[in-house]
Short mmCIF file of N, CA and C in Angstrom, two decimals:
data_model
loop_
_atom_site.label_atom_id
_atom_site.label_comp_id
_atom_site.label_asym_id
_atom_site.label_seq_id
_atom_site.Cartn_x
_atom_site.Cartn_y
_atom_site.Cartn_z
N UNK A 1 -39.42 -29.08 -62.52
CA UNK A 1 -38.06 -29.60 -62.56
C UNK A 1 -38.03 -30.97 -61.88
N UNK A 2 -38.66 -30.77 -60.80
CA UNK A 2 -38.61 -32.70 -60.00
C UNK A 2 -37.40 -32.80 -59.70
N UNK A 3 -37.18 -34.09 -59.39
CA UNK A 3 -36.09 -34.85 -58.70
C UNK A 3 -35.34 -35.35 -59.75
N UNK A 4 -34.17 -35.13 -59.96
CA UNK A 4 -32.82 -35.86 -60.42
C UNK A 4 -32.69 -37.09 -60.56
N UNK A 5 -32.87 -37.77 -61.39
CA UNK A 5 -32.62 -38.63 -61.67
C UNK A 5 -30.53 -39.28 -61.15
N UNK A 6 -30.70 -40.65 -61.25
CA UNK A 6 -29.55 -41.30 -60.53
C UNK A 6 -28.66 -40.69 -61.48
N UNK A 7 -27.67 -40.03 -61.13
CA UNK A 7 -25.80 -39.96 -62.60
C UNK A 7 -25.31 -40.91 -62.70
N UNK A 8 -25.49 -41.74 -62.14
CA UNK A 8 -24.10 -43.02 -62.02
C UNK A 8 -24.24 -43.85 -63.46
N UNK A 9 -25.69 -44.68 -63.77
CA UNK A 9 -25.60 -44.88 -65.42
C UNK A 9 -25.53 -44.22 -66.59
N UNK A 10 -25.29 -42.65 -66.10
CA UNK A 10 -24.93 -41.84 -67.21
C UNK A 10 -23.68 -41.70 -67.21
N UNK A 11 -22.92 -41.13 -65.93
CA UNK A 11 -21.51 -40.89 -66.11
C UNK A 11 -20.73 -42.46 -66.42
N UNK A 12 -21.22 -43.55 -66.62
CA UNK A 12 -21.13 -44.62 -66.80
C UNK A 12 -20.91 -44.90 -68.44
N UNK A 13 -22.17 -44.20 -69.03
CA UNK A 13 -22.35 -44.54 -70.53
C UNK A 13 -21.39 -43.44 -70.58
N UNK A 14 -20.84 -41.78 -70.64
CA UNK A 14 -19.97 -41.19 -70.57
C UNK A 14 -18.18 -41.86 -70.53
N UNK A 15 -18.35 -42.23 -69.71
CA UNK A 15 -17.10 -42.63 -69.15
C UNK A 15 -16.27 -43.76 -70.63
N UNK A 16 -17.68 -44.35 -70.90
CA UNK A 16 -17.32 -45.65 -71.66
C UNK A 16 -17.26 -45.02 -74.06
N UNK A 17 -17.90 -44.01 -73.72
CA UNK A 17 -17.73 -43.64 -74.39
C UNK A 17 -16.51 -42.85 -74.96
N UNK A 18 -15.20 -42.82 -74.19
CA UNK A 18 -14.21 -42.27 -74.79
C UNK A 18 -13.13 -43.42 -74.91
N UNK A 19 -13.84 -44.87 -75.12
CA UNK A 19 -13.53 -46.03 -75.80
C UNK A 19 -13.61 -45.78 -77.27
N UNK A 20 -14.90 -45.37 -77.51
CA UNK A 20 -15.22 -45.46 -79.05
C UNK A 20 -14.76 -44.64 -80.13
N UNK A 21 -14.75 -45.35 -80.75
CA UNK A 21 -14.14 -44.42 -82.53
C UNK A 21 -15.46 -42.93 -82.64
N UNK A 22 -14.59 -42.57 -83.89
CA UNK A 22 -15.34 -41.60 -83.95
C UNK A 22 -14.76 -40.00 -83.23
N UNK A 23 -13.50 -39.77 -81.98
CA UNK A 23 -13.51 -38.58 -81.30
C UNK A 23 -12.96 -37.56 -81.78
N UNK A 24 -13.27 -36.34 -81.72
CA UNK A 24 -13.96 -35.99 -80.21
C UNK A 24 -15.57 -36.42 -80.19
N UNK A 25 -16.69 -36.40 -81.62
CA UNK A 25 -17.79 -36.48 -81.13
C UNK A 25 -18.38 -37.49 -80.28
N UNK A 26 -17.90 -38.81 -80.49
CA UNK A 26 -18.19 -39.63 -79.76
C UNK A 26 -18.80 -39.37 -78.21
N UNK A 27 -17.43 -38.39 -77.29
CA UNK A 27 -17.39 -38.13 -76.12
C UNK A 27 -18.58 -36.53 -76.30
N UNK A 28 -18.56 -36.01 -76.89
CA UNK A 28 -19.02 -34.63 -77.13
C UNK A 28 -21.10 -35.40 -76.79
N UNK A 29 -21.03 -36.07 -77.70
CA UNK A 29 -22.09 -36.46 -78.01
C UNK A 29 -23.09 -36.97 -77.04
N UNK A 30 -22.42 -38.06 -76.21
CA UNK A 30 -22.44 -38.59 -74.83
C UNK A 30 -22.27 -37.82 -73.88
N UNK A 31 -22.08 -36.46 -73.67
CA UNK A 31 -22.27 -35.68 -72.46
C UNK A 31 -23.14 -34.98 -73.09
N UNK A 32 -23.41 -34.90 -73.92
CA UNK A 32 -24.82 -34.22 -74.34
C UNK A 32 -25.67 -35.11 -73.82
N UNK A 33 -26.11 -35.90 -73.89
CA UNK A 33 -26.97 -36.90 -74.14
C UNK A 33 -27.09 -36.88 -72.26
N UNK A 34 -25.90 -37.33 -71.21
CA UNK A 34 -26.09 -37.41 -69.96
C UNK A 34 -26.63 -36.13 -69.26
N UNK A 35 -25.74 -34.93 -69.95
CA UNK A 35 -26.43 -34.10 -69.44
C UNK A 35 -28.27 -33.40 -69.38
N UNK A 36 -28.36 -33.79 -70.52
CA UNK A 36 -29.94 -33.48 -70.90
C UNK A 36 -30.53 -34.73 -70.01
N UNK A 37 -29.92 -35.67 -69.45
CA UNK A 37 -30.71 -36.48 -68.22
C UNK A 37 -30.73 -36.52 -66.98
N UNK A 38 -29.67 -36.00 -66.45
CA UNK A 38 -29.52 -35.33 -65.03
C UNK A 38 -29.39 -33.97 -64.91
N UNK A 39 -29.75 -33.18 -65.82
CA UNK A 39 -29.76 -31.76 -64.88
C UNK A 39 -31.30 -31.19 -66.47
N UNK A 40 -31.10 -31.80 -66.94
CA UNK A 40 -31.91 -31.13 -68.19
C UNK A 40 -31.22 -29.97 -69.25
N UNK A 41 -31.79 -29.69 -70.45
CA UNK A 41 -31.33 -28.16 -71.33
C UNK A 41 -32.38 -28.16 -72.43
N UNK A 42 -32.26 -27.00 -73.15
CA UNK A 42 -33.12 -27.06 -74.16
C UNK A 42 -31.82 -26.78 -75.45
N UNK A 43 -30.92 -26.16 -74.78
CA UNK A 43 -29.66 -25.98 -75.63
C UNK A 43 -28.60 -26.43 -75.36
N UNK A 44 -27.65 -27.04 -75.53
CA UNK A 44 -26.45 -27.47 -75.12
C UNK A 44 -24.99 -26.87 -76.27
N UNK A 45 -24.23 -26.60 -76.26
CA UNK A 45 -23.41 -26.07 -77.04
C UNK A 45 -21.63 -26.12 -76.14
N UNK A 46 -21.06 -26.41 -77.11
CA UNK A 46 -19.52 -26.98 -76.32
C UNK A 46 -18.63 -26.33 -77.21
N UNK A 47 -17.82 -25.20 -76.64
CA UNK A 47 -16.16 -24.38 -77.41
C UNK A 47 -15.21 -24.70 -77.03
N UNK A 48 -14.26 -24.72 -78.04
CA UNK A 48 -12.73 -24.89 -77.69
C UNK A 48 -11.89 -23.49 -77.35
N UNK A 49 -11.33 -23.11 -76.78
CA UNK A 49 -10.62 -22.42 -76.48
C UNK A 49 -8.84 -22.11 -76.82
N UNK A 50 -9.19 -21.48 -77.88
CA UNK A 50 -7.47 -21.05 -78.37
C UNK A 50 -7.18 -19.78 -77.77
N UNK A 51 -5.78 -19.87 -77.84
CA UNK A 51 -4.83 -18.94 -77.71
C UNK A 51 -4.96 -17.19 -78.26
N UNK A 52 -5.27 -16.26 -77.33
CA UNK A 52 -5.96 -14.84 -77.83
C UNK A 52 -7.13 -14.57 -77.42
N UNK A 53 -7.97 -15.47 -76.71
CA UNK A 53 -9.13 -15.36 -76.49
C UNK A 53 -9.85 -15.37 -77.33
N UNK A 54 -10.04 -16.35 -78.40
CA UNK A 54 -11.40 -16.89 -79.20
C UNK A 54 -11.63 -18.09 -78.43
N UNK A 55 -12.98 -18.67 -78.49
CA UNK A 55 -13.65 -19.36 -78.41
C UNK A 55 -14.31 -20.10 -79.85
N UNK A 56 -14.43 -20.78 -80.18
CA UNK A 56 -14.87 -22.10 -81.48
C UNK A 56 -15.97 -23.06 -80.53
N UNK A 57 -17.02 -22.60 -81.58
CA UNK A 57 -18.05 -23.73 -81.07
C UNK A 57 -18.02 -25.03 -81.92
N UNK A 58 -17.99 -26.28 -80.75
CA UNK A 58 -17.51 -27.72 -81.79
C UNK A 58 -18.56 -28.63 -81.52
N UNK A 59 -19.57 -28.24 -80.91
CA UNK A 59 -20.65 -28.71 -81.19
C UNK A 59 -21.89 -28.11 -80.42
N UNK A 60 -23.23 -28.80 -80.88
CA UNK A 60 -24.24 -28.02 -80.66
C UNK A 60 -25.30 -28.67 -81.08
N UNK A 61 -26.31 -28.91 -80.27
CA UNK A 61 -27.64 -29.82 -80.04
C UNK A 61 -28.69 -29.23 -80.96
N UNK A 62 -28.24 -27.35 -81.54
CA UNK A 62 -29.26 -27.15 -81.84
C UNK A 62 -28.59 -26.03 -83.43
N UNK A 63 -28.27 -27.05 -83.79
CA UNK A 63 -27.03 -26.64 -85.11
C UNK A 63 -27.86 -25.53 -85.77
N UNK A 64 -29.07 -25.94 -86.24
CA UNK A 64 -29.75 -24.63 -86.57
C UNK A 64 -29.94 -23.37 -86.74
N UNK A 65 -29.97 -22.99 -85.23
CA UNK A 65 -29.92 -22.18 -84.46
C UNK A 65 -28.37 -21.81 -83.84
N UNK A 66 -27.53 -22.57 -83.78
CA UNK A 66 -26.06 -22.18 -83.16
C UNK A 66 -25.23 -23.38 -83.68
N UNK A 67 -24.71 -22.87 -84.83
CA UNK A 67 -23.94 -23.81 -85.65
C UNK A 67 -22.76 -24.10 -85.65
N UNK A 68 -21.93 -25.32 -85.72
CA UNK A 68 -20.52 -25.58 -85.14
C UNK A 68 -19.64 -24.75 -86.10
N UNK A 69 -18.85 -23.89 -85.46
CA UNK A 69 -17.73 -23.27 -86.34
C UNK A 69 -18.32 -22.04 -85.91
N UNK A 70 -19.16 -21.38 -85.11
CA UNK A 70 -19.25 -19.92 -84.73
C UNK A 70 -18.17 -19.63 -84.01
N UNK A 71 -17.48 -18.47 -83.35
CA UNK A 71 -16.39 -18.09 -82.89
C UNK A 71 -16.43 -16.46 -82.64
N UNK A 72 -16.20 -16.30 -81.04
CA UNK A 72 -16.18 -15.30 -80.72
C UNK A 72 -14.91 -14.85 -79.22
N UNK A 73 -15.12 -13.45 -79.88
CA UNK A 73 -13.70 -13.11 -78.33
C UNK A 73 -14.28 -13.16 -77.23
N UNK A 74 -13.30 -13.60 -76.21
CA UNK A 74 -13.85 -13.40 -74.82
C UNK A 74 -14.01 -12.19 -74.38
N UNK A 75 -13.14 -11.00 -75.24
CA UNK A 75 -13.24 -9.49 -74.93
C UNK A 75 -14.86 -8.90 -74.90
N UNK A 76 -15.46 -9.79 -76.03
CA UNK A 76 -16.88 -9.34 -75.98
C UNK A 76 -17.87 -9.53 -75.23
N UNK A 77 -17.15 -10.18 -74.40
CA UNK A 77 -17.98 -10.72 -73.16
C UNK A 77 -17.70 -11.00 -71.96
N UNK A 78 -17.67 -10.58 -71.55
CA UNK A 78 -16.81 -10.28 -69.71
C UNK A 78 -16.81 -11.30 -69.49
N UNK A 79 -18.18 -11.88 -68.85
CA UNK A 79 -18.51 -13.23 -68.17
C UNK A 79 -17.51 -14.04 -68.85
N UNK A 80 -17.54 -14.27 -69.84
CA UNK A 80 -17.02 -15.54 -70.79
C UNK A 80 -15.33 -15.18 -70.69
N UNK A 81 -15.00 -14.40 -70.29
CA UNK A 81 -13.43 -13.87 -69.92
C UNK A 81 -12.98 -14.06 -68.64
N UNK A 82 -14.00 -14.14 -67.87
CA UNK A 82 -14.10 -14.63 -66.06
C UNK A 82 -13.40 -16.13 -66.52
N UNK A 83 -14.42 -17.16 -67.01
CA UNK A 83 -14.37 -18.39 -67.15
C UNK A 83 -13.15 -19.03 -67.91
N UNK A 84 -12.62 -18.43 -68.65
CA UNK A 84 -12.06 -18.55 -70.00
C UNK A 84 -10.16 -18.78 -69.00
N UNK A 85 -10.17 -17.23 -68.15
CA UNK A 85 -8.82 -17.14 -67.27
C UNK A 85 -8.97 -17.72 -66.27
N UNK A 86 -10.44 -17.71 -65.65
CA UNK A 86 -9.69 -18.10 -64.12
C UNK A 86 -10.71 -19.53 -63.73
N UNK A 87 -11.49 -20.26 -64.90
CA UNK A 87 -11.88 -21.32 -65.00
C UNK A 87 -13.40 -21.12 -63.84
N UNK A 88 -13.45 -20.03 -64.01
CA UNK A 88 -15.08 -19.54 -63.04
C UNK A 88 -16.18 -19.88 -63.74
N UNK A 89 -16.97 -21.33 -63.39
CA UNK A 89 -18.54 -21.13 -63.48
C UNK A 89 -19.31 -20.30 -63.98
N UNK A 90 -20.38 -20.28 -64.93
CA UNK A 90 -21.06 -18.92 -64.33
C UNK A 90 -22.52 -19.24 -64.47
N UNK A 91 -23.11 -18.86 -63.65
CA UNK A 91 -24.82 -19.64 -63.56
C UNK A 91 -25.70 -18.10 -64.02
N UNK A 92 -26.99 -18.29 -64.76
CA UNK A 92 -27.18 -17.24 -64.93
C UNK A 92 -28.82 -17.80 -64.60
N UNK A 93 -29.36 -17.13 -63.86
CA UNK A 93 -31.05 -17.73 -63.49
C UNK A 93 -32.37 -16.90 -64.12
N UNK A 94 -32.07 -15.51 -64.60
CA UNK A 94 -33.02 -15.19 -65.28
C UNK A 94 -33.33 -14.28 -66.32
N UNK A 95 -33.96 -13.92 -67.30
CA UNK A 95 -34.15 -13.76 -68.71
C UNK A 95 -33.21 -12.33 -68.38
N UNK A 96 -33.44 -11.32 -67.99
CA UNK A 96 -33.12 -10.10 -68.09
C UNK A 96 -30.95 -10.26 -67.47
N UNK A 97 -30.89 -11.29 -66.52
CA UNK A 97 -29.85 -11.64 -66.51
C UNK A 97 -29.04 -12.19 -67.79
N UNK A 98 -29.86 -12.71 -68.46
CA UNK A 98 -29.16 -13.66 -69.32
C UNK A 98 -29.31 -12.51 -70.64
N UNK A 99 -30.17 -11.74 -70.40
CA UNK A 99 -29.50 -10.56 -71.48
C UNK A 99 -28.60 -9.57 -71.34
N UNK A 100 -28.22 -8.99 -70.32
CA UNK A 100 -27.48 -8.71 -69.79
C UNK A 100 -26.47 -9.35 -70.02
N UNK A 101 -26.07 -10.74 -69.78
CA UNK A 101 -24.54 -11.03 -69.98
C UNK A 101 -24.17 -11.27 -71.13
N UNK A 102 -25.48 -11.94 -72.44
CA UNK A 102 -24.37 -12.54 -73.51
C UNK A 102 -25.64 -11.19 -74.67
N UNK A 103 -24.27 -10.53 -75.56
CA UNK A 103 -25.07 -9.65 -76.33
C UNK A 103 -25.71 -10.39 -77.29
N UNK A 104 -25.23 -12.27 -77.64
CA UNK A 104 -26.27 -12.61 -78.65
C UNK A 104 -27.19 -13.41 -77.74
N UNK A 105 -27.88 -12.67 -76.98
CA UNK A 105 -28.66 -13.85 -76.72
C UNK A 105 -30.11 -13.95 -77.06
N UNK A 106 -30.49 -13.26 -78.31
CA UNK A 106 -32.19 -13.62 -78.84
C UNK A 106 -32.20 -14.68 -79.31
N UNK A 107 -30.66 -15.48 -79.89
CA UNK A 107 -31.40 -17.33 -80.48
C UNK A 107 -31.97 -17.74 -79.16
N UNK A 108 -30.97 -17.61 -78.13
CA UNK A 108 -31.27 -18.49 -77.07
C UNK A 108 -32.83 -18.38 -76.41
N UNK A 109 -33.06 -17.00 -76.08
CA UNK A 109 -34.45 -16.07 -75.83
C UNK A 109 -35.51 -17.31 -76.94
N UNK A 110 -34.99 -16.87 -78.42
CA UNK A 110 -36.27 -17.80 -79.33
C UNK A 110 -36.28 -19.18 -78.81
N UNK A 111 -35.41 -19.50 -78.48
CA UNK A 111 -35.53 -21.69 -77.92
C UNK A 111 -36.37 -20.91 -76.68
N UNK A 112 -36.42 -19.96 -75.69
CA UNK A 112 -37.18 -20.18 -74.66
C UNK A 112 -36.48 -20.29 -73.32
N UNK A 113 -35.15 -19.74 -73.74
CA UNK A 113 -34.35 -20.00 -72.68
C UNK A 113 -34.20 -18.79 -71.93
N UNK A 114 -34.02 -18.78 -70.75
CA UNK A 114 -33.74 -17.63 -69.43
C UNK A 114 -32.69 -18.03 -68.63
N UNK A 115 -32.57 -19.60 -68.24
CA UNK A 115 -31.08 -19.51 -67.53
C UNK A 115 -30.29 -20.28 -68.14
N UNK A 116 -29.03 -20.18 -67.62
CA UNK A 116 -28.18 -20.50 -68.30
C UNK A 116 -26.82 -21.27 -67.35
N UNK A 117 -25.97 -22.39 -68.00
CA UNK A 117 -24.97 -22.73 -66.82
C UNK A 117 -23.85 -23.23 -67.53
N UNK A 118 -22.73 -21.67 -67.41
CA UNK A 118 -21.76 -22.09 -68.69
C UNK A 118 -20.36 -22.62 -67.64
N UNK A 119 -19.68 -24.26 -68.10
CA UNK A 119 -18.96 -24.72 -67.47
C UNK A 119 -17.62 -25.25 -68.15
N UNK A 120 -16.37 -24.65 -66.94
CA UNK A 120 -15.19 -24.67 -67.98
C UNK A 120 -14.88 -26.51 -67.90
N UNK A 121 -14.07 -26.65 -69.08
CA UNK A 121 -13.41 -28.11 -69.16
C UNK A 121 -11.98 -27.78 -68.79
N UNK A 122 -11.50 -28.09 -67.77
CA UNK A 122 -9.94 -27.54 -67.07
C UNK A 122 -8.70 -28.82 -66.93
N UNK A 123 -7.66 -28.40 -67.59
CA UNK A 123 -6.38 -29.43 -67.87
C UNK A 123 -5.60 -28.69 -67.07
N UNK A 124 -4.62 -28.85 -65.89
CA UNK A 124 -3.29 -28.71 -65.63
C UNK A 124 -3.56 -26.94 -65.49
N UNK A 125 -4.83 -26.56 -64.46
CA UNK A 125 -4.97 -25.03 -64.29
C UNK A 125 -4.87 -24.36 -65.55
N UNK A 126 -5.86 -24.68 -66.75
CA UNK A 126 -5.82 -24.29 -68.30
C UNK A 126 -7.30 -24.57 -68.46
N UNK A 127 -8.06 -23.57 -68.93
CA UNK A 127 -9.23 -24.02 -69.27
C UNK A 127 -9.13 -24.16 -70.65
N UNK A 128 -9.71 -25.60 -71.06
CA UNK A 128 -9.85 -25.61 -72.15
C UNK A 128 -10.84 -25.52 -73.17
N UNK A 129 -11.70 -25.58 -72.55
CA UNK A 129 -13.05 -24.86 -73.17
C UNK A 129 -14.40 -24.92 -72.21
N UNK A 130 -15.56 -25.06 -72.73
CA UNK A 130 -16.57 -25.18 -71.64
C UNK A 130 -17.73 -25.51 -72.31
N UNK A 131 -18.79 -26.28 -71.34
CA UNK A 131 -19.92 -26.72 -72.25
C UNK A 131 -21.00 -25.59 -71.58
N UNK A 132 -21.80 -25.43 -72.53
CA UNK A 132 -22.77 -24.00 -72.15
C UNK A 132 -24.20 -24.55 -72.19
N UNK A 133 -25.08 -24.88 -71.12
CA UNK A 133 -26.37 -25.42 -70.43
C UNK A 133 -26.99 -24.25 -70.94
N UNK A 134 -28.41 -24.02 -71.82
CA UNK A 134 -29.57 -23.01 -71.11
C UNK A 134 -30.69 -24.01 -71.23
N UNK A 135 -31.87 -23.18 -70.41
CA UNK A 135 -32.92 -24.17 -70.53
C UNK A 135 -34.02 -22.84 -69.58
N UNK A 136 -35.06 -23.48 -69.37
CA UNK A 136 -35.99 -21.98 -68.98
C UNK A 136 -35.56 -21.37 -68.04
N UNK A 137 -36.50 -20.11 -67.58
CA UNK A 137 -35.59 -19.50 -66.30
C UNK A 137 -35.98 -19.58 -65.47
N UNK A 138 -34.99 -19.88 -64.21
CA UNK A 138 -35.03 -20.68 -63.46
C UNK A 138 -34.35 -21.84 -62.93
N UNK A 139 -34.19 -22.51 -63.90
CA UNK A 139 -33.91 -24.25 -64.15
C UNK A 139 -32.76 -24.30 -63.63
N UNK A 140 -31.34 -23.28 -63.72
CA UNK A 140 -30.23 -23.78 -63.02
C UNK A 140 -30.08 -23.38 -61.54
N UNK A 141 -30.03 -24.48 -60.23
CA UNK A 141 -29.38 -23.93 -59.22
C UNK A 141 -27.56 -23.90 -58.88
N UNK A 142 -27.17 -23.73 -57.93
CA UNK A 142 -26.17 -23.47 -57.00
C UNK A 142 -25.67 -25.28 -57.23
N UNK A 143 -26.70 -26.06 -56.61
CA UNK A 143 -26.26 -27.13 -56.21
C UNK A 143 -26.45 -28.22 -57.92
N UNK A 144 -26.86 -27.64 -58.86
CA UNK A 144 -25.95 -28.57 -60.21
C UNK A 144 -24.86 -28.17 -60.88
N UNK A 145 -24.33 -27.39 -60.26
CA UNK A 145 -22.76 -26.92 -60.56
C UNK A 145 -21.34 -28.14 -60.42
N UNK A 146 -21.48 -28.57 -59.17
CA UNK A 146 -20.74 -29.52 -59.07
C UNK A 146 -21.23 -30.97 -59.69
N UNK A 147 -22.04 -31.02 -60.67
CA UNK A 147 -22.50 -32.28 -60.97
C UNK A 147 -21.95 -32.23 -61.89
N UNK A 148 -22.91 -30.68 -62.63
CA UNK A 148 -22.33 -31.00 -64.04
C UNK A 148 -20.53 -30.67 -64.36
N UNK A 149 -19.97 -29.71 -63.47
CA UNK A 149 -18.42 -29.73 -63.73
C UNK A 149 -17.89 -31.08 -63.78
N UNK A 150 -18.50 -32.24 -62.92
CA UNK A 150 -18.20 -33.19 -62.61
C UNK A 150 -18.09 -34.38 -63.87
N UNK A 151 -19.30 -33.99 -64.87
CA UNK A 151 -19.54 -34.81 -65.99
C UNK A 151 -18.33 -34.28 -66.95
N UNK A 152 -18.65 -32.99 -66.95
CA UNK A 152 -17.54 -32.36 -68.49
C UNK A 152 -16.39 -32.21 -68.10
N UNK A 153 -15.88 -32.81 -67.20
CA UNK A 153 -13.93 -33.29 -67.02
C UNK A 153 -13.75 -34.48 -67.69
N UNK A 154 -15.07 -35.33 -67.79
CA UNK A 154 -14.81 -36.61 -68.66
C UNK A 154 -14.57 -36.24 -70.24
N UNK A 155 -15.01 -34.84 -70.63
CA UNK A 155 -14.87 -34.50 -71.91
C UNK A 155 -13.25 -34.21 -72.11
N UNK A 156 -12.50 -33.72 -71.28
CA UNK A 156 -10.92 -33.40 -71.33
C UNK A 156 -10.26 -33.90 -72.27
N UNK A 157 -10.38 -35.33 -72.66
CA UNK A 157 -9.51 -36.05 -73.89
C UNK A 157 -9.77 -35.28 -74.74
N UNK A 158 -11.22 -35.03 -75.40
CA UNK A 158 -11.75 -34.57 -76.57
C UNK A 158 -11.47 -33.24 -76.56
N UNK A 159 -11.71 -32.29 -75.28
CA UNK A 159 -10.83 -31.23 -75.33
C UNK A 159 -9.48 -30.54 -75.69
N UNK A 160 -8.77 -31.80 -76.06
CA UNK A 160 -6.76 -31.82 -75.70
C UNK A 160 -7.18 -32.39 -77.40
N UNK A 161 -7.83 -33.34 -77.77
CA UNK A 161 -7.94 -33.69 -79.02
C UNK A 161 -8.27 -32.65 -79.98
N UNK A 162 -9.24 -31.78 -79.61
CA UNK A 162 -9.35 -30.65 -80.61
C UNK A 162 -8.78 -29.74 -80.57
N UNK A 163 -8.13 -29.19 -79.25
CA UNK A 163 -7.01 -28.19 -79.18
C UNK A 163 -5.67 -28.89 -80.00
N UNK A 164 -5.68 -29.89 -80.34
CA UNK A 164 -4.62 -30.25 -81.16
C UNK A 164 -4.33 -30.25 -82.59
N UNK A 165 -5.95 -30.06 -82.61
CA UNK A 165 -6.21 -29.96 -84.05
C UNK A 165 -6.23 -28.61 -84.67
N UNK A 166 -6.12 -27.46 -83.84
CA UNK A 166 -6.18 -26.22 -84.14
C UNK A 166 -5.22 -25.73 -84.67
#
């Protein structure tokens, strides 16, 4: 894993990116891109959050494998019902953990993934959706929680933009 690289010219190219045409991907695209440079992933994947507890995936690094327009209840998944109401984090550090919480998780297992770091995007005490980190197990601590919450509040426009579109 090593040392972290600086955030400041990422949340920089981030920041500047919800200038550009093109949104929500524009901004979607660009926290992909920062995040896979300061904390790392092998998967990255970002949902919107409607009304009833579905979740809509609106994008995804690894379309292939987890394609935009999947959609699932938060009922089916506790964890993701933690996050969804009360805007809770949830870090998951290893393989048998990470099966344990999400029942689909053999795509993720096939990329090679074991942990996991799913983070809400929050408006006005409302989560509005969350971007979902895995990468091997292991890879997420305690202390990139506040980094990366820190990056995907810059996503919020694009968040309010696609909840509008729903």
């Amino acid at each position: 894993m090593g040392a972290r690289p600086d955030p400041m010219p990422h949340l920089a190219r981030l920041a500047s990116a919800q200038a550009e045409p093109g949104q929500p991907q524009a901004v979607l695209s660009a926290l992909d891109t920062a995040l896979a440079a300061v904390v790392g992933h092998r998967l990255c994947t970002m949902q919107v959050h409607y009304a009833g507890g579905e979740a809509e995936r609106v994008y995804s690094n690894q379309p292939g494998h987890y394609p935009v327009g999947g959609r699932k209840l938060a009922s089916n998944a506790p964890r993701m019902r933690e996050l969804m109401e009360h805007g809770r984090p949830i870090l998951i550090r290893t393989e048998p953990e990470l099966r344990a919480s999400y029942p689909d998780h053999a795509g993720a297992s096939a990329l090679g993934c074991g942990s996991a770091m799913n983070t809400p995007v929050r408006w006005q005490g409302r989560t509005l959706g969350q971007v979902n980190l895995m990468h091997q197990a292991g890879w997420y601590t305690e202390d990139d929680l506040l980094l990366v919450r820190s990056f995907c509040q810059f996503a919020v426009p694009a968040f309010l933009l696609l909840a509008e579109r729903a």
